[in-house]
Coordinates of C-alpha atoms and ligand atoms in Angstrom, one line a residue:
X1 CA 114.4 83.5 75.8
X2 CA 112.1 85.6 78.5
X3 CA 114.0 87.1 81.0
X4 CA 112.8 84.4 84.2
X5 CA 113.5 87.9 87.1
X6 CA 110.1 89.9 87.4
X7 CA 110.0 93.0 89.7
X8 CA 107.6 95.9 90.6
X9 CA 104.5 93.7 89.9
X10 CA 102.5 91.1 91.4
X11 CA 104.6 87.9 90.9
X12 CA 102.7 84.2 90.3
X13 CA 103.5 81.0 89.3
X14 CA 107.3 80.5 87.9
X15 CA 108.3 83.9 89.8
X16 CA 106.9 83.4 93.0
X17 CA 109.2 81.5 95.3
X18 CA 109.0 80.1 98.9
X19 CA 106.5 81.3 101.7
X20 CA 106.1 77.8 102.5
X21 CA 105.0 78.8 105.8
X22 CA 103.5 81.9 105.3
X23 CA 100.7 80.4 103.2
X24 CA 99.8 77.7 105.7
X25 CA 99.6 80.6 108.4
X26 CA 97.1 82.0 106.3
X27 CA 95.6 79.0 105.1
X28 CA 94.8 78.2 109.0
X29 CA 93.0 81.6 109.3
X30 CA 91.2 80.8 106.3
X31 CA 89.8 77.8 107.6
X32 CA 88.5 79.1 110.9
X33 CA 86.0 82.2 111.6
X34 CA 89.3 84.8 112.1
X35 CA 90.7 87.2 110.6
X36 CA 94.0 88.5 109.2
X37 CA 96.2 91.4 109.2
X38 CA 99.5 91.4 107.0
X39 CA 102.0 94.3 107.4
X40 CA 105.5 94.4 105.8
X41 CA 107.3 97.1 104.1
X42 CA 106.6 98.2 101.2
X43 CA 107.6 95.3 97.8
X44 CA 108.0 92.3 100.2
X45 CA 105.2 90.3 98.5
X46 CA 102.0 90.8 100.7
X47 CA 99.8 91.5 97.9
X48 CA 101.6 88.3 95.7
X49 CA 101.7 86.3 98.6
X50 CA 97.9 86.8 99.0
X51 CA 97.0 86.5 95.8
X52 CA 98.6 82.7 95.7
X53 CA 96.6 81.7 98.8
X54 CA 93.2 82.9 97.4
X55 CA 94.2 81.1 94.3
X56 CA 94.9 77.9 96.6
X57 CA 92.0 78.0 98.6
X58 CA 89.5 77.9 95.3
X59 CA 87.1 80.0 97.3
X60 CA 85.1 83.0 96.5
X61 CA 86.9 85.7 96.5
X62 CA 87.0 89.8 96.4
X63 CA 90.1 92.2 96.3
X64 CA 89.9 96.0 97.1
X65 CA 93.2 98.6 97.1
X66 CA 91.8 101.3 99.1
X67 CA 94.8 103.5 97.4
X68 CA 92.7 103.8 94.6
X69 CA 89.7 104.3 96.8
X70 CA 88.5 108.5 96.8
X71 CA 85.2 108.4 98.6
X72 CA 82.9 106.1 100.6
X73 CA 80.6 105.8 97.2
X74 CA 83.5 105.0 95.6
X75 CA 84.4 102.3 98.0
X76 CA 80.7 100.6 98.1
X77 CA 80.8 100.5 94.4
X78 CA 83.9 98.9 93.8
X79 CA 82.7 96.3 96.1
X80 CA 79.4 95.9 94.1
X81 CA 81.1 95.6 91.3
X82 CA 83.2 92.5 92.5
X83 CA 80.2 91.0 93.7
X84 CA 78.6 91.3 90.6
X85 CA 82.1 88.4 89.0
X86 CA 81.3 86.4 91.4
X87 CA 77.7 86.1 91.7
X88 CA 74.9 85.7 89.6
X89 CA 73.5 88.8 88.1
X90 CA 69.8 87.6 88.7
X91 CA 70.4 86.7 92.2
X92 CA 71.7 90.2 92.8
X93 CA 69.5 91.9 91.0
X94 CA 66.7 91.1 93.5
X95 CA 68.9 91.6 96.6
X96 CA 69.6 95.1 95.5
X97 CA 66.2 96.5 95.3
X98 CA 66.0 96.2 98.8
X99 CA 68.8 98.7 99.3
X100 CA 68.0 101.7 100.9
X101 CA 69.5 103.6 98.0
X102 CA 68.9 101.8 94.5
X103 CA 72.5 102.1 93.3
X104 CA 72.5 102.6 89.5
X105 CA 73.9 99.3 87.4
X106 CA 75.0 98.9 83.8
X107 CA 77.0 96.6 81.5
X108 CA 80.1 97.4 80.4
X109 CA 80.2 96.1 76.7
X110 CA 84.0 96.2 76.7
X111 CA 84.5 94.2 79.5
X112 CA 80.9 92.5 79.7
X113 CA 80.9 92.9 83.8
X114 CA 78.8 95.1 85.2
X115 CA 79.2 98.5 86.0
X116 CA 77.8 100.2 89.4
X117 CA 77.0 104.2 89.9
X118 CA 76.3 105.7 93.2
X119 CA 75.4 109.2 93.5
X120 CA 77.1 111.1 96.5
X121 CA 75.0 111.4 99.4
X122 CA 74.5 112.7 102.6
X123 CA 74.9 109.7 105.1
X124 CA 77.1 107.6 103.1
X125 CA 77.2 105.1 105.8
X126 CA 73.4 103.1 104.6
X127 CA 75.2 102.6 101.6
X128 CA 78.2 101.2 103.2
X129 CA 75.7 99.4 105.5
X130 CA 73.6 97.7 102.1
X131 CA 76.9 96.3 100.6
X132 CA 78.1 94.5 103.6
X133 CA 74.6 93.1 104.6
X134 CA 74.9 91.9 101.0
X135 CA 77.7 90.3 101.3
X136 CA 76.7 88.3 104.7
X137 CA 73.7 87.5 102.8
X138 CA 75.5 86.0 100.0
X139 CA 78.4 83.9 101.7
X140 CA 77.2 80.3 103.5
X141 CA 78.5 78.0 105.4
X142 CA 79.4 75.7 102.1
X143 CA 80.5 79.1 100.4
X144 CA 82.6 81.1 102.2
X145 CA 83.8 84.0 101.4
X146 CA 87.3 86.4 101.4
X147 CA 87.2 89.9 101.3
X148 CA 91.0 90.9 101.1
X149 CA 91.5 95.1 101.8
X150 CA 95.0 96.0 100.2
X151 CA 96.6 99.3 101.3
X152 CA 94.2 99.1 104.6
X153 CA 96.4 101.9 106.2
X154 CA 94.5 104.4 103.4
X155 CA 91.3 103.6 104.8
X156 CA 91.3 107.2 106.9
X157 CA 92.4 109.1 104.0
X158 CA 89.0 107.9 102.5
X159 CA 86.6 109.0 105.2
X160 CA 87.9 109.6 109.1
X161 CA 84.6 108.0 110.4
X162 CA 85.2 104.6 107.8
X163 CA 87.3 102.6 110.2
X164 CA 84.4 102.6 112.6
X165 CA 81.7 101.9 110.7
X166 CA 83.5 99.5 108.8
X167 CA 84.1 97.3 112.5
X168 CA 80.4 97.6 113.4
X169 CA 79.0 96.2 110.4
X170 CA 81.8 93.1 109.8
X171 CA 82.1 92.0 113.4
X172 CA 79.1 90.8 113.0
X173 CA 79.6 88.6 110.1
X174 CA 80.1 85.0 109.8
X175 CA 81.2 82.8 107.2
X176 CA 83.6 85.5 105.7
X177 CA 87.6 86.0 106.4
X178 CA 88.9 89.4 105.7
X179 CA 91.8 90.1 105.1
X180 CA 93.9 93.4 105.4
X181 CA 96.8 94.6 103.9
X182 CA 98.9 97.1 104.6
X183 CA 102.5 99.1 104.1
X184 CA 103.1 101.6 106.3
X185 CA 104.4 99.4 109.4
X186 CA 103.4 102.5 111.8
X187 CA 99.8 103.3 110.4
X188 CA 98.7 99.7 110.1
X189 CA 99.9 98.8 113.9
X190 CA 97.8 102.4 114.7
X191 CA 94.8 100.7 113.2
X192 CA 95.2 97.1 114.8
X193 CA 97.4 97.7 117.9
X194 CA 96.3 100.6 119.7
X195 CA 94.1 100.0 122.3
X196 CA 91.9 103.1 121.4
X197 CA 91.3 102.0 117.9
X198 CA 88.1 100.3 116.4
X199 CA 90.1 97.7 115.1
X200 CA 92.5 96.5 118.3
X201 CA 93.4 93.1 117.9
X202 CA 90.4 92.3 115.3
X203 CA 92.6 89.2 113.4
X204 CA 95.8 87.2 113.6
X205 CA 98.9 89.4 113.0
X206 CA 101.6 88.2 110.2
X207 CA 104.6 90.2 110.3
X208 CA 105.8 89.0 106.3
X209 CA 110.0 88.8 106.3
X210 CA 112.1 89.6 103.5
X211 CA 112.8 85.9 101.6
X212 CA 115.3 83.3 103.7
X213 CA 118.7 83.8 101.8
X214 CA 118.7 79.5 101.2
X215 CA 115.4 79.6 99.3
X216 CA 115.9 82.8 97.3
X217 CA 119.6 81.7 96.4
X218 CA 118.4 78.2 94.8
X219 CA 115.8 80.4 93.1
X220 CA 118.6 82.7 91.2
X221 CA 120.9 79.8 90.9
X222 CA 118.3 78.1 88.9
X223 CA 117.5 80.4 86.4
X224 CA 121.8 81.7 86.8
X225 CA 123.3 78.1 86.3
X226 CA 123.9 79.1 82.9
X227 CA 126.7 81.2 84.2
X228 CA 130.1 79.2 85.0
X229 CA 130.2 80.7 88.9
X230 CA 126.8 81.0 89.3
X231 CA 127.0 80.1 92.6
X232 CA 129.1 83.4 93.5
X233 CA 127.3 85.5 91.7
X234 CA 124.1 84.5 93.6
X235 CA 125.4 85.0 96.6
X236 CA 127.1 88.7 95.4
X237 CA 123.2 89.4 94.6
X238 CA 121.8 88.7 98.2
X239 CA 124.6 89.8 99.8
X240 CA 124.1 93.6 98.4
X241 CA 119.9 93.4 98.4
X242 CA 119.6 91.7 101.6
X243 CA 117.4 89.3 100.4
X244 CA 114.8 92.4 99.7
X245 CA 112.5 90.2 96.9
X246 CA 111.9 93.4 95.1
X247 CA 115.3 94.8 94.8
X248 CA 116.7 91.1 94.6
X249 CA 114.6 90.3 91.4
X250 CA 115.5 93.9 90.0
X251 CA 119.3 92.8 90.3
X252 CA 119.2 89.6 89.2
X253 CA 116.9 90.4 86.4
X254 CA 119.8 92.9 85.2
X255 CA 122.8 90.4 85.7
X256 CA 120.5 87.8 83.6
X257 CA 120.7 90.2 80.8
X258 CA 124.5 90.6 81.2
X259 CA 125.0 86.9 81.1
X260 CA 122.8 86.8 78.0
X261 CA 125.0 89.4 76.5
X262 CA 128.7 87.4 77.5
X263 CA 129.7 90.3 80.1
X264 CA 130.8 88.1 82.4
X265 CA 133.3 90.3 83.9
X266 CA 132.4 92.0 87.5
X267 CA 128.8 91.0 86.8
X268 CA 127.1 92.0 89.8
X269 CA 129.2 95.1 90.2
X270 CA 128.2 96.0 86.6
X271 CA 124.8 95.5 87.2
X272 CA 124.5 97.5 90.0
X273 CA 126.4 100.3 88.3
X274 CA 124.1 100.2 85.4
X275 CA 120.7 100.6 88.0
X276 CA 122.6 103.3 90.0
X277 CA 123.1 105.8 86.7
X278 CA 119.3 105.6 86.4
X279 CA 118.5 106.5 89.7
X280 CA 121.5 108.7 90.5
X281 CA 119.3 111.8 89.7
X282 CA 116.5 110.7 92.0
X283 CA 119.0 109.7 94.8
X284 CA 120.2 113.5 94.8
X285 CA 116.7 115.0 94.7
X286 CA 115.5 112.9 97.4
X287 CA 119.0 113.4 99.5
X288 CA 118.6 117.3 99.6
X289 CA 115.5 117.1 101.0
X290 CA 116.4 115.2 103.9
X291 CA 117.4 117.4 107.5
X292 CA 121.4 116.8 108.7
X293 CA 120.3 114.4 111.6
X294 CA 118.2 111.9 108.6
X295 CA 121.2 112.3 106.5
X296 CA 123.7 111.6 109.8
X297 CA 121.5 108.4 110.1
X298 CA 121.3 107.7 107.1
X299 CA 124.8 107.4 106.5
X300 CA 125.5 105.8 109.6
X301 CA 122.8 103.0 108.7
X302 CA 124.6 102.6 105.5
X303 CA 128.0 101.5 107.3
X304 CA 125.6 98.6 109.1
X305 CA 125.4 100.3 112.3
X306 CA 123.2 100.5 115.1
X307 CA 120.8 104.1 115.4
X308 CA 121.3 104.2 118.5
X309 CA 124.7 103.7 119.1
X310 CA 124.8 107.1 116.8
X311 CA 126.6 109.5 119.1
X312 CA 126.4 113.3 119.4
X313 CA 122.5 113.4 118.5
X314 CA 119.8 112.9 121.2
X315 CA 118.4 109.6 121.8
X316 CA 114.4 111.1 121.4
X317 CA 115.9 113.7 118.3
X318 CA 117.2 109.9 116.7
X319 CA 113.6 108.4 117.6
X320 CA 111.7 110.5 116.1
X321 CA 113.6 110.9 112.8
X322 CA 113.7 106.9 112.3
X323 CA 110.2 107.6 113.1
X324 CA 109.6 109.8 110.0
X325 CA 112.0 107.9 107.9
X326 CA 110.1 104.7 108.7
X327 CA 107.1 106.1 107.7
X328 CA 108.0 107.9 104.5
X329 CA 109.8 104.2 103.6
X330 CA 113.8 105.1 103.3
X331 CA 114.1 103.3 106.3
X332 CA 112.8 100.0 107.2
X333 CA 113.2 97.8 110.3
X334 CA 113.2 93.7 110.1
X335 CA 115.7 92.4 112.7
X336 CA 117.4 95.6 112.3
X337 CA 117.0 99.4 111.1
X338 CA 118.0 99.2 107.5
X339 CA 118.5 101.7 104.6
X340 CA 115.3 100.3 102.6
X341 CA 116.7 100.4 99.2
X342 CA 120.4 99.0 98.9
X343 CA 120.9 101.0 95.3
X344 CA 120.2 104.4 97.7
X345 CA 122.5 102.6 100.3
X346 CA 125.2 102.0 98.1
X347 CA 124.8 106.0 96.1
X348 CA 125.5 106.9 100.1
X349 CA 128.4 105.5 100.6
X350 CA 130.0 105.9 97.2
X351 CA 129.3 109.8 97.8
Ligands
LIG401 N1 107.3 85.1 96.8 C1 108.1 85.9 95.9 N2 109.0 85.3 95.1 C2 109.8 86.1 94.3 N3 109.7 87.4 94.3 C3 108.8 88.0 95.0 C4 108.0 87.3 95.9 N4 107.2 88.2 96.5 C5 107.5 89.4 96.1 N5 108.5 89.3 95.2 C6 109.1 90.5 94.5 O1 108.7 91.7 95.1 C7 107.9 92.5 94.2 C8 106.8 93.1 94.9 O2 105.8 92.2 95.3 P1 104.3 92.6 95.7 O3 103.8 93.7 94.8 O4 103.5 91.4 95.9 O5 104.7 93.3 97.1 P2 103.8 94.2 98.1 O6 104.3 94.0 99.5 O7 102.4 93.9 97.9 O8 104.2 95.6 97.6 P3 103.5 97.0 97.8 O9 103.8 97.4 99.2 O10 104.1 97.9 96.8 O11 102.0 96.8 97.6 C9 107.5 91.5 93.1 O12 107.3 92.2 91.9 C10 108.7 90.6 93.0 O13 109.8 91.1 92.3
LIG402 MG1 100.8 95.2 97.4

């Protein structure tokens, strides 16, 4: 039998659970002329959650991860070469010779799609400019289209001048949603909250939540009932992950291969013993390199405190290390600051 936990990838069908709501919220953009912006920390599910309401809608659709993105080219090629799935080649074919810049176009025979080459140039932006107007061209009224940007906070680490160009050319468009993605809570609201950036307020903000504990516990029980106090051990799980759907799935994927095995005895507590020796060397490397006050924080966000309520370090010295730690990921804030990953949480307390 499979082991039914999945972690670290995109999850579908059987390992996807809930977001009941979260898919209607972006169902609604989908059916109007808006946009939409999705920020959560890292492993939450945006990328999974999109993924299932693309697949729902039955529209056209095209997916970019600007993390793998390295240069403007780079960027309007990738794009071509989605456009090329979803379109027909012959349609295209005459479309593109009116680019300002022929790009270069082959078939792959591994993969029969079609492969795009754009030399470097000097004003990358008519490039950039081409493959948009291409893509208004192409999506109608009774075929509209989806243009998802994963890892949007990367986009200035591909050009500094791309976020501005890129808002010229698609506030103009009609008949296509974009959607962006993005991690790092404090670059993202940079790009869509500050009043000085090109894309202030440009869609509908969804803040995603870790999984309600309700809907995540039926979804371990389910695939735990095997186990005679299943119902314990589901809630020993979410009580020590938080309901974090990465971390959550990475437990209960370990405790499912206990209960295979017949060691039943302090599951949970086993299971997370067995994740901490892998990590423990990691946990120490990463510790060192953290400064007294992120390691004072640290611990004192461990024991479920409050930053703030931290005394002995100054309230702006406090602010601007959660600041750092937020971006970098070890800390994360939902209702509260939190120590992102509970296995680092717990190595901090047990040391
Ligand atoms: N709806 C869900 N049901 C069950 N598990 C989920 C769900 N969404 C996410 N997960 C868990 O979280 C993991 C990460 O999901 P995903 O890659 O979609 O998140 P992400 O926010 O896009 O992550 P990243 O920030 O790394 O891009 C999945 O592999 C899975 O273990
Ligand atoms: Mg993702």
């Amino acid at each position: 039998m499979m082991n039914p936990f999945k972690f670290g990838t995109i999850v579908e069908s059987s390992f996807f659970t809930d977001r009941r709501i979260e898919l209607q919220q972006i169902k609604s953009v989908l059916n109007s002329e808006n946009h939409l912006i999705l920020i959560s920390p890292r492993r939450f599910g945006k990328t999974s959650l999109v993924v299932k309401a693309l697949q729902e809608s039955e529209r056209k659709h095209i997916m970019i991860n600007l993390q793998s993105v390295v240069s403007v080219e780079d960027f309007a090629s990738r794009l071509l070469k989605e456009v090329f799935k979803i379109y027909k080649f012959e349609k295209l074919k005459y479309m593109i010779k009116n680019f300002r810049v022929v790009p270069t176009l082959s078939i792959n025979p591994m993969t029969d799609g079609v492969d795009v080459a754009i030399q470097p140039m000097v004003d990358s932006r008519v490039m950039i400019e081409d493959v948009f107007s291409l893509l208004q061209m192409l999506a109608t009224e009774n075929d509209r289209l989806i243009v998802v940007f994963d890892e949007f906070q990367e986009i200035k680490a591909i050009d500094k001048n791309l976020d501005r160009v890129l808002r010229s050319i698609i506030q103009l468009h009609k008949n296509i949603n974009y959607l962006f993605l993005g991690s790092q809570e404090s670059m993202m609201r940079e790009i869509f909250e500050k009043k000085k950036s090109p894309f202030f307020h440009f869609g509908q903000l969804l803040n995603l939540d870790k999984i309600p504990y309700e809907d995540f516990k039926l979804y371990l029980y389910d695939r735990l009932s095997f186990m005679d106090d299943a119902d314990r051990v589901c809630d020993e799980i979410l009580d020590f992950t938080k309901c974090h759907p990465y971390y959550t799935q990475q437990l209960a994927s370990q405790v499912w291969e206990k209960g295979k095995n017949g060691e039943m005895e302090n599951i949970v507590e086993e299971a997370i013993n067995r994740l901490l020796e892998f990590h423990d060397l990691n946990f120490e490397r990463i510790w060192l390199n953290f400064n007294n006050t992120d390691k004072r924080i640290l611990i004192w966000l461990a024991n479920n405190n409050k930053p703030y309520t931290l005394l002995g370090i100054a309230q702006s010295t406090i602010s601007s290390s959660l600041k750092r730690m937020l971006k970098d990921g070890y800390v994360i804030k939902t209702t509260e600051y939190e120590v992102e990953d509970p296995f680092f949480r717990n190595w901090i307390l047990s040391r």
